[in-house]
Every structure is written in structure tokens, then in C-alpha cells.
């Protein structure tokens, strides 16, 4: 309805005005904002940077989007107005990428940045074997989308580009998953042999064969190596046995106790607050949104009264600045409630550690208690933002 209203208003002013292009540029901003709001309200997980310009008495439409639906509907709306445009919109991925529209992480941890340069802010990370969509290329960097839909840039050295057939083959092949915090892939069936690479918690490689002590594995780029069987398991077997209970959430979270804090980190080499919660749930078979400000919108609301009553082990606690008449709520931190008599939660701040909401405890966290915003429950909740890895297998 909002879009139709904009189109009617624009049509009226075009008829009534001599300066049609100026009126169009002004009116189309409302139409464009409507599409942006519908298809890319969060630029971290969707792309829509289309804009209109008046040049040499012509209307130029340019920019980028990863939504073909948004592109088609925008053009349909412009046809209704019966105006000629110069179309310079890129629908990603396009010819810049070619047929290599997919990739798989080939390093133990890949750094994914906010811009296509090494000096840009670290936005998130990917783990060895992580499947990725490739949307764009600039220099030696590729704009990729991770399984949690996060969009950003990675340098070419961290990924193996694939076409659809190669990507499908990788995804359907049998794999192993590394279950220790840190380790190595060896060049032979011996821990005294050379090292192919390091590997971290959650890393995945293609399974080739096994003996009593080692899995023979293959990297996305074809390298062959060997992983200790005591440090990894067959991926499908691991996944089918997963039971994301409250106790297992706590066990995985405490396994990361002491991990260093790293802004943008989501691996055992370093993690930020939401990277920590993301890794805990990933190792329990769930892909959850990347950032705390996204995680707060998933799952089921609990503890509306902010009294810490009714919370259960595994619930996510969110912290930040409360909403006012002039400002929206701002979520800047997240932790995991442990549901014990010490009112403990575990979070990444400085490093991963336990804190308490009980003023009588030596590790009482008054700072975070004073900025507590509420909690969300993921366990046992159906939500399109919470992706069950078991469903991916089907």
C-alpha cells in the first residue's frame, strides 16, 4: 500500500510539472526507501544500495542488490511510471564472479572484514570447511555470505572458489569435524610427521579413509592430511548424536573458559561476546545470528520483568542501553545464563569467564547487572533465525 501511494503521488506531480526528472528523483526516493526497508533492513545480511540520479536530462538508476526479487519489482514499479531510465543496477552475484559463485574456507580460521582491504575492521570469522556464497569481487578480496547470512569481505588466500557442481560435491561428501579446541593436521599417519596446517574447534574436512589412530582427510583445495581420531569424529555421526540440552550448552561454554577476546572473532583463536555464544550453539548443532543486536531478535523472550526469575540454563542475557523516548534500545553485549544458585553467567569480556548477578559472590558483575536488558531462549524454540544443522542434512 505504501508503494502504491508513492507511485500515485509521483504520477500526479509528473503530470503537473514541467521539470519531470527533478520531481521523479525526489519522489522515487520514497519508492526506493520502501524497497530498502523491505528487502535489506539489516545491511549485515542483505544488500540494497540502489540510488537515482539525474544526469544530462536522463535518469540513471545504479547500485547493487543481492535480491533478484527486489530488482524485478523495482523495475516493474518504474514501468508503471512510463519513464525512460539508464539501468546500471548490479544484481549480485554477476559476471564479475562468473560461475564460481561458491567457496569453502580452506584455512583453520578465515578473517572476514567489513571492507575489501586487510586494514578493515574484522566483522566475523569462518572455520575450515565452512560453505560460503560468493557475491562479488574487488581486487584480491571476495564479498561472501556465511551460513548465518552475514555478508562481508575475505581475501582470496582464505577460500577455495567453486562452481555449483564442485560445491554440491563438497557439501554432500562425508566429512570429519574437529572437536578439540586446538590441534594439527599431519602430513602422514604420525604426530611426529610434518604439519599440513593447524585446525580449531568446529573445523571440517572431507573424509577419505581411516585406520586405528587417524582419519585421512582432504582439504577444499585438494591437500591431503591426517587427523587424530581421538580429536575428531565423523560429521554425520556427531550431528545425529547431538542433543542440545541445557547441560550440553553449559559443557561446551565452559570448554571455552579462558579463550581470549577478539573483536569480530568467532573461533577458539579469539572471540567476541556474540562470537562466543555463536560458537557454543554451533557446537550444539545450531547456527544462530552473528551479532548480539541480531541475536536479541531471535528465540523466545524470557524474564520480561528483568528479575532473573524464570531463566533457564542456556538462555542468552543481553546488555546495553535501555530505550528512551528519543533513542532505541542498544544491545552491545551478550552472555549465557548457567542457572545455578550463584546466579552465574558465562561471557566473553576480556576473555571468556564466569560472572555472577549475586552481589554476595566474589565475581559479582555490577556493571552488567546495571545494564541488563532482558533474555532470550533458543533451546526448544522454532525460529527461522535459528538454523538446525540436522535440517541442513535433509
Coordinates of C-alpha atoms in Angstrom, one line a residue:
X1 CA 0.0 0.0 0.0
X2 CA 2.8 2.4 0.8
X3 CA 4.4 1.7 -2.6
X4 CA 1.2 2.3 -4.4
X5 CA 0.7 5.6 -2.6
X6 CA 4.2 6.8 -3.6
X7 CA 3.6 5.9 -7.3
X8 CA 0.2 7.7 -7.4
X9 CA 1.8 10.8 -5.8
X10 CA 4.7 10.7 -8.3
X11 CA 2.4 10.3 -11.3
X12 CA 0.4 13.3 -10.2
X13 CA 3.4 15.6 -9.9
X14 CA 4.8 14.4 -13.2
X15 CA 1.7 15.4 -15.0
X16 CA 1.5 18.8 -13.2
X17 CA 5.2 19.7 -13.5
X18 CA 7.4 20.8 -16.3
X19 CA 10.5 19.6 -14.5
X20 CA 9.6 15.9 -14.6
X21 CA 13.1 14.5 -13.8
X22 CA 13.6 16.6 -10.7
X23 CA 10.1 15.5 -9.5
X24 CA 10.9 11.9 -10.3
X25 CA 14.2 11.9 -8.5
X26 CA 12.6 13.3 -5.4
X27 CA 9.6 11.0 -5.5
X28 CA 11.5 7.9 -6.3
X29 CA 13.4 8.2 -3.1
X30 CA 10.3 7.2 -1.2
X31 CA 9.8 4.2 -3.5
X32 CA 13.4 3.2 -3.1
X33 CA 13.4 3.6 0.6
X34 CA 10.3 1.3 0.7
X35 CA 12.2 -1.4 -1.2
X36 CA 15.3 -1.0 1.0
X37 CA 13.2 -1.4 4.1
X38 CA 11.5 -4.5 2.8
X39 CA 14.5 -6.3 1.3
X40 CA 17.5 -5.1 3.2
X41 CA 16.6 -3.7 6.6
X42 CA 19.9 -5.1 8.0
X43 CA 22.9 -4.4 5.8
X44 CA 24.8 -7.1 7.5
X45 CA 22.8 -9.8 5.9
X46 CA 21.3 -8.2 2.7
X47 CA 22.5 -5.8 0.1
X48 CA 20.4 -2.9 -1.4
X49 CA 22.4 0.2 -2.3
X50 CA 20.4 1.4 -5.3
X51 CA 20.0 5.1 -6.0
X52 CA 18.6 7.5 -8.6
X53 CA 20.5 10.4 -10.3
X54 CA 19.6 13.0 -12.9
X55 CA 22.4 13.4 -15.4
X56 CA 22.2 15.2 -18.7
X57 CA 18.4 15.2 -18.6
X58 CA 18.4 11.4 -18.1
X59 CA 17.5 9.3 -15.0
X60 CA 20.3 6.9 -14.1
X61 CA 19.5 4.0 -11.7
X62 CA 22.6 2.4 -10.2
X63 CA 23.8 0.4 -7.3
X64 CA 23.8 -3.2 -6.1
X65 CA 21.4 -5.7 -4.6
X66 CA 21.6 -9.4 -3.8
X67 CA 17.8 -9.7 -4.2
X68 CA 16.6 -10.5 -7.7
X69 CA 13.0 -10.1 -6.5
X70 CA 13.7 -6.6 -5.3
X71 CA 15.3 -5.7 -8.6
X72 CA 12.4 -7.1 -10.7
X73 CA 9.8 -5.3 -8.5
X74 CA 11.7 -2.0 -8.7
X75 CA 11.8 -2.2 -12.5
X76 CA 8.1 -3.1 -12.6
X77 CA 7.3 0.0 -10.5
X78 CA 9.3 2.2 -12.8
X79 CA 7.5 0.8 -15.8
X80 CA 4.2 1.9 -14.2
X81 CA 5.5 5.5 -14.3
X82 CA 6.3 5.1 -18.0
X83 CA 9.7 6.8 -17.7
X84 CA 12.9 6.0 -19.5
X85 CA 15.9 5.1 -17.3
X86 CA 19.5 4.1 -17.8
X87 CA 19.8 0.9 -15.8
X88 CA 23.2 0.4 -14.1
X89 CA 22.0 -1.9 -11.3
X90 CA 24.1 -4.9 -10.4
X91 CA 22.3 -8.0 -9.2
X92 CA 24.8 -10.0 -7.2
X93 CA 26.4 -12.3 -8.0
X94 CA 27.0 -11.2 -11.6
X95 CA 29.6 -11.6 -14.3
X96 CA 32.4 -10.2 -12.1
X97 CA 32.2 -13.5 -10.2
X98 CA 31.4 -15.7 -13.2
X99 CA 30.4 -19.3 -12.5
X100 CA 32.5 -19.5 -9.3
X101 CA 29.6 -18.4 -7.1
X102 CA 30.5 -20.5 -4.1
X103 CA 33.5 -21.1 -1.9
X104 CA 34.7 -23.1 1.0
X105 CA 37.1 -21.9 3.8
X106 CA 40.5 -23.6 3.4
X107 CA 42.4 -22.2 6.4
X108 CA 41.8 -23.1 10.0
X109 CA 40.2 -19.7 10.5
X110 CA 39.5 -17.1 7.9
X111 CA 39.1 -13.4 8.7
X112 CA 36.1 -11.7 7.1
X113 CA 36.3 -7.9 7.0
X114 CA 34.0 -5.0 6.6
X115 CA 35.7 -3.7 3.5
X116 CA 37.9 -5.3 0.8
X117 CA 41.2 -4.5 2.4
X118 CA 43.4 -6.0 5.2
X119 CA 43.3 -2.9 7.3
X120 CA 39.4 -3.0 7.5
X121 CA 37.6 -3.9 10.7
X122 CA 37.2 -7.6 11.4
X123 CA 33.5 -8.3 11.0
X124 CA 33.4 -12.1 11.7
X125 CA 35.4 -15.3 11.0
X126 CA 34.8 -18.6 9.2
X127 CA 36.1 -22.0 10.2
X128 CA 37.9 -24.5 8.0
X129 CA 35.4 -26.3 5.7
X130 CA 32.7 -23.6 6.1
X131 CA 30.5 -23.3 2.9
X132 CA 30.1 -19.8 1.6
X133 CA 28.2 -17.9 -1.1
X134 CA 30.3 -15.6 -3.3
X135 CA 28.6 -12.4 -4.3
X136 CA 31.3 -10.0 -5.6
X137 CA 35.0 -9.5 -6.2
X138 CA 37.2 -6.4 -5.8
X139 CA 41.0 -6.8 -6.2
X140 CA 42.1 -9.8 -4.2
X141 CA 39.0 -9.8 -2.0
X142 CA 35.7 -11.6 -2.4
X143 CA 32.4 -10.5 -0.9
X144 CA 31.0 -13.6 0.7
X145 CA 27.9 -14.7 2.7
X146 CA 28.3 -17.1 5.6
X147 CA 25.7 -19.7 6.7
X148 CA 24.3 -17.2 9.2
X149 CA 23.8 -14.9 6.2
X150 CA 26.5 -12.4 7.3
X151 CA 27.9 -10.5 4.3
X152 CA 31.4 -9.2 4.2
X153 CA 34.9 -9.5 2.5
X154 CA 37.6 -12.2 2.7
X155 CA 40.9 -12.3 0.9
X156 CA 41.5 -14.9 -1.8
X157 CA 44.0 -16.8 0.3
X158 CA 41.4 -18.0 2.7
X159 CA 38.9 -19.6 0.4
X160 CA 38.7 -22.2 -2.4
X161 CA 36.4 -20.9 -5.2
X162 CA 33.9 -23.5 -6.6
X163 CA 31.2 -23.7 -9.2
X164 CA 27.8 -25.2 -8.4
X165 CA 28.8 -28.8 -9.2
X166 CA 32.0 -28.7 -7.2
X167 CA 30.2 -27.0 -4.2
X168 CA 27.5 -29.6 -4.2
X169 CA 30.1 -32.4 -4.3
X170 CA 31.8 -30.9 -1.3
X171 CA 28.6 -30.5 0.7
X172 CA 27.4 -34.0 0.1
X173 CA 30.7 -35.7 0.7
X174 CA 31.4 -37.5 4.0
X175 CA 33.4 -35.3 6.4
X176 CA 35.0 -35.2 9.9
X177 CA 34.6 -32.4 12.4
X178 CA 37.4 -31.4 14.8
X179 CA 36.2 -31.5 18.4
X180 CA 39.2 -30.3 20.4
X181 CA 40.0 -26.6 21.0
X182 CA 43.2 -26.7 19.0
X183 CA 45.2 -29.2 17.0
X184 CA 47.0 -30.1 13.8
X185 CA 46.5 -31.9 10.5
X186 CA 49.6 -34.0 9.8
X187 CA 51.2 -34.9 6.5
X188 CA 51.4 -38.6 7.5
X189 CA 49.8 -41.0 9.9
X190 CA 52.0 -39.8 12.8
X191 CA 52.0 -36.9 15.1
X192 CA 55.8 -36.8 14.6
X193 CA 55.4 -36.1 10.8
X194 CA 55.2 -32.7 9.2
X195 CA 52.2 -30.4 9.7
X196 CA 49.8 -29.5 6.8
X197 CA 48.0 -26.9 8.9
X198 CA 46.6 -26.2 12.3
X199 CA 42.9 -26.8 12.9
X200 CA 40.5 -25.5 15.5
X201 CA 37.2 -26.4 17.2
X202 CA 34.5 -26.9 14.6
X203 CA 36.8 -27.3 11.7
X204 CA 35.6 -29.6 9.0
X205 CA 37.4 -31.7 6.3
X206 CA 36.5 -34.3 3.7
X207 CA 36.8 -37.9 5.0
X208 CA 38.8 -40.3 2.8
X209 CA 39.7 -43.2 4.9
X210 CA 40.8 -44.3 8.4
X211 CA 42.9 -46.7 10.4
X212 CA 43.1 -47.3 14.2
X213 CA 44.5 -43.9 15.0
X214 CA 44.0 -41.5 12.2
X215 CA 41.5 -40.1 9.7
X216 CA 42.8 -39.5 6.2
X217 CA 41.2 -36.2 5.1
X218 CA 41.1 -33.8 2.1
X219 CA 41.0 -30.0 2.1
X220 CA 38.7 -28.0 -0.2
X221 CA 41.8 -27.2 -2.3
X222 CA 42.8 -30.8 -2.6
X223 CA 45.6 -31.1 0.0
X224 CA 45.7 -34.4 1.9
X225 CA 46.3 -34.8 5.6
X226 CA 45.7 -36.9 8.7
X227 CA 43.8 -36.1 11.9
X228 CA 44.0 -38.0 15.1
X229 CA 40.8 -40.0 15.7
X230 CA 40.9 -39.0 19.3
X231 CA 40.4 -35.4 18.3
X232 CA 37.7 -35.7 15.7
X233 CA 34.6 -37.6 14.7
X234 CA 32.6 -38.4 11.6
X235 CA 30.5 -35.3 11.0
X236 CA 27.1 -37.0 10.3
X237 CA 27.6 -39.3 13.3
X238 CA 28.4 -36.3 15.5
X239 CA 25.4 -34.4 14.2
X240 CA 22.9 -37.2 14.7
X241 CA 24.1 -37.8 18.3
X242 CA 23.9 -34.1 19.2
X243 CA 21.4 -33.3 21.9
X244 CA 21.3 -29.5 22.5
X245 CA 20.3 -29.8 26.2
X246 CA 20.9 -27.2 28.9
X247 CA 23.7 -29.3 30.3
X248 CA 25.5 -29.6 26.9
X249 CA 25.3 -25.9 26.4
X250 CA 27.0 -25.4 29.7
X251 CA 29.6 -28.0 29.0
X252 CA 30.6 -26.5 25.6
X253 CA 30.6 -23.0 27.1
X254 CA 32.9 -23.9 29.9
X255 CA 35.2 -25.8 27.5
X256 CA 35.9 -22.3 26.1
X257 CA 36.7 -20.8 29.5
X258 CA 39.7 -18.6 29.2
X259 CA 39.6 -18.1 25.4
X260 CA 40.9 -14.6 24.5
X261 CA 38.6 -11.8 23.5
X262 CA 38.9 -10.6 19.9
X263 CA 36.5 -8.1 18.3
X264 CA 35.0 -9.9 15.3
X265 CA 36.3 -13.3 16.4
X266 CA 34.2 -16.5 16.3
X267 CA 36.9 -19.1 16.8
X268 CA 39.0 -20.6 19.6
X269 CA 41.8 -18.3 18.4
X270 CA 39.7 -15.4 19.8
X271 CA 36.1 -14.4 20.1
X272 CA 33.9 -11.5 20.9
X273 CA 30.8 -11.8 23.1
X274 CA 28.4 -12.9 20.3
X275 CA 31.1 -14.9 18.6
X276 CA 31.3 -16.9 21.9
X277 CA 27.5 -17.5 22.1
X278 CA 27.5 -18.4 18.4
X279 CA 30.3 -21.0 18.8
X280 CA 28.6 -22.6 21.8
X281 CA 25.4 -23.1 19.9
X282 CA 27.2 -24.1 16.7
X283 CA 28.9 -27.0 18.6
X284 CA 25.4 -27.9 19.8
X285 CA 24.1 -28.1 16.2
X286 CA 22.5 -24.7 15.8
X287 CA 23.5 -21.8 13.6
X288 CA 22.4 -18.5 15.3
X289 CA 22.6 -14.9 14.2
X290 CA 26.1 -13.4 14.2
X291 CA 25.8 -10.2 16.4
X292 CA 24.3 -9.6 19.8
X293 CA 22.0 -7.0 18.3
X294 CA 20.7 -9.7 15.9
X295 CA 20.6 -12.5 18.5
X296 CA 18.3 -10.4 20.7
X297 CA 15.6 -10.7 18.0
X298 CA 15.7 -14.5 17.8
X299 CA 14.1 -17.1 20.0
X300 CA 11.6 -16.6 22.8
X301 CA 11.5 -13.6 25.2
X302 CA 12.0 -14.6 28.8
X303 CA 12.4 -12.6 32.1
X304 CA 10.3 -9.6 30.9
X305 CA 10.5 -8.1 34.4
X306 CA 14.3 -8.2 34.5
X307 CA 14.4 -10.0 37.8
X308 CA 16.4 -13.1 36.7
X309 CA 13.5 -15.3 37.6
X310 CA 12.2 -18.0 35.3
X311 CA 15.6 -18.1 33.5
X312 CA 17.0 -21.5 32.5
X313 CA 20.5 -22.7 31.8
X314 CA 21.4 -21.8 28.2
X315 CA 19.3 -18.7 27.9
X316 CA 21.0 -15.7 26.4
X317 CA 21.3 -12.5 28.5
X318 CA 21.6 -9.2 26.7
X319 CA 23.1 -5.9 27.9
X320 CA 23.4 -2.3 26.7
X321 CA 21.4 0.9 26.9
X322 CA 17.7 0.9 27.5
X323 CA 15.3 2.7 25.1
X324 CA 14.2 6.2 25.8
X325 CA 11.6 8.5 24.1
X326 CA 14.3 9.7 21.7
X327 CA 16.5 6.6 21.3
X328 CA 16.0 2.9 20.5
X329 CA 17.4 0.2 22.8
X330 CA 21.0 -0.5 22.0
X331 CA 22.4 -4.1 22.6
X332 CA 26.2 -4.2 23.0
X333 CA 26.9 -7.4 24.9
X334 CA 25.6 -11.0 25.4
X335 CA 26.3 -13.9 27.8
X336 CA 24.9 -17.4 28.6
X337 CA 22.9 -18.0 31.8
X338 CA 24.1 -21.0 33.8
X339 CA 21.1 -21.4 36.0
X340 CA 22.7 -22.2 39.3
X341 CA 22.4 -20.9 42.9
X342 CA 25.3 -18.5 42.4
X343 CA 23.3 -16.7 39.6
X344 CA 26.2 -17.2 37.3
X345 CA 26.5 -16.5 33.6
X346 CA 29.5 -17.0 31.2
X347 CA 30.5 -14.5 28.6
X348 CA 33.4 -13.1 26.6
X349 CA 34.7 -9.9 28.0
X350 CA 38.5 -9.5 28.2
X351 CA 38.4 -13.3 27.9
X352 CA 35.7 -16.0 28.4
X353 CA 34.9 -16.2 32.1
X354 CA 32.1 -16.7 34.6
X355 CA 30.4 -13.7 36.3
X356 CA 27.6 -13.5 38.8
X357 CA 24.4 -11.4 39.3
X358 CA 24.6 -12.1 43.0
X359 CA 26.1 -9.2 45.0
X360 CA 27.3 -11.7 47.6
X361 CA 29.5 -13.6 45.2
X362 CA 33.2 -12.6 44.7
X363 CA 32.8 -12.5 40.9
X364 CA 29.7 -10.2 41.1
X365 CA 29.3 -8.2 37.9
X366 CA 27.6 -5.0 39.0
X367 CA 28.4 -3.2 35.7
X368 CA 26.5 -5.7 33.6
X369 CA 23.7 -6.1 36.1
X370 CA 23.0 -2.4 35.8
X371 CA 22.8 -2.5 32.0
X372 CA 20.8 -5.8 31.7
X373 CA 18.1 -5.5 29.0
X374 CA 16.5 -9.0 29.0
X375 CA 16.9 -12.5 27.9
X376 CA 16.0 -14.9 25.0
X377 CA 15.6 -18.7 25.0
X378 CA 16.7 -20.7 21.9
X379 CA 16.5 -24.3 23.2
X380 CA 13.3 -25.9 22.1
X381 CA 12.2 -22.9 20.1
X382 CA 11.3 -22.9 16.4
X383 CA 12.5 -19.8 14.7
X384 CA 13.6 -19.2 11.1
X385 CA 16.6 -17.3 12.5
X386 CA 17.8 -20.5 14.3
X387 CA 19.1 -23.0 11.8
X388 CA 19.2 -26.6 12.9
X389 CA 22.2 -28.3 11.2
X390 CA 20.2 -31.6 11.2
X391 CA 17.7 -29.9 8.9
X392 CA 20.6 -28.9 6.5
X393 CA 21.4 -32.6 6.1
X394 CA 17.9 -33.4 4.8

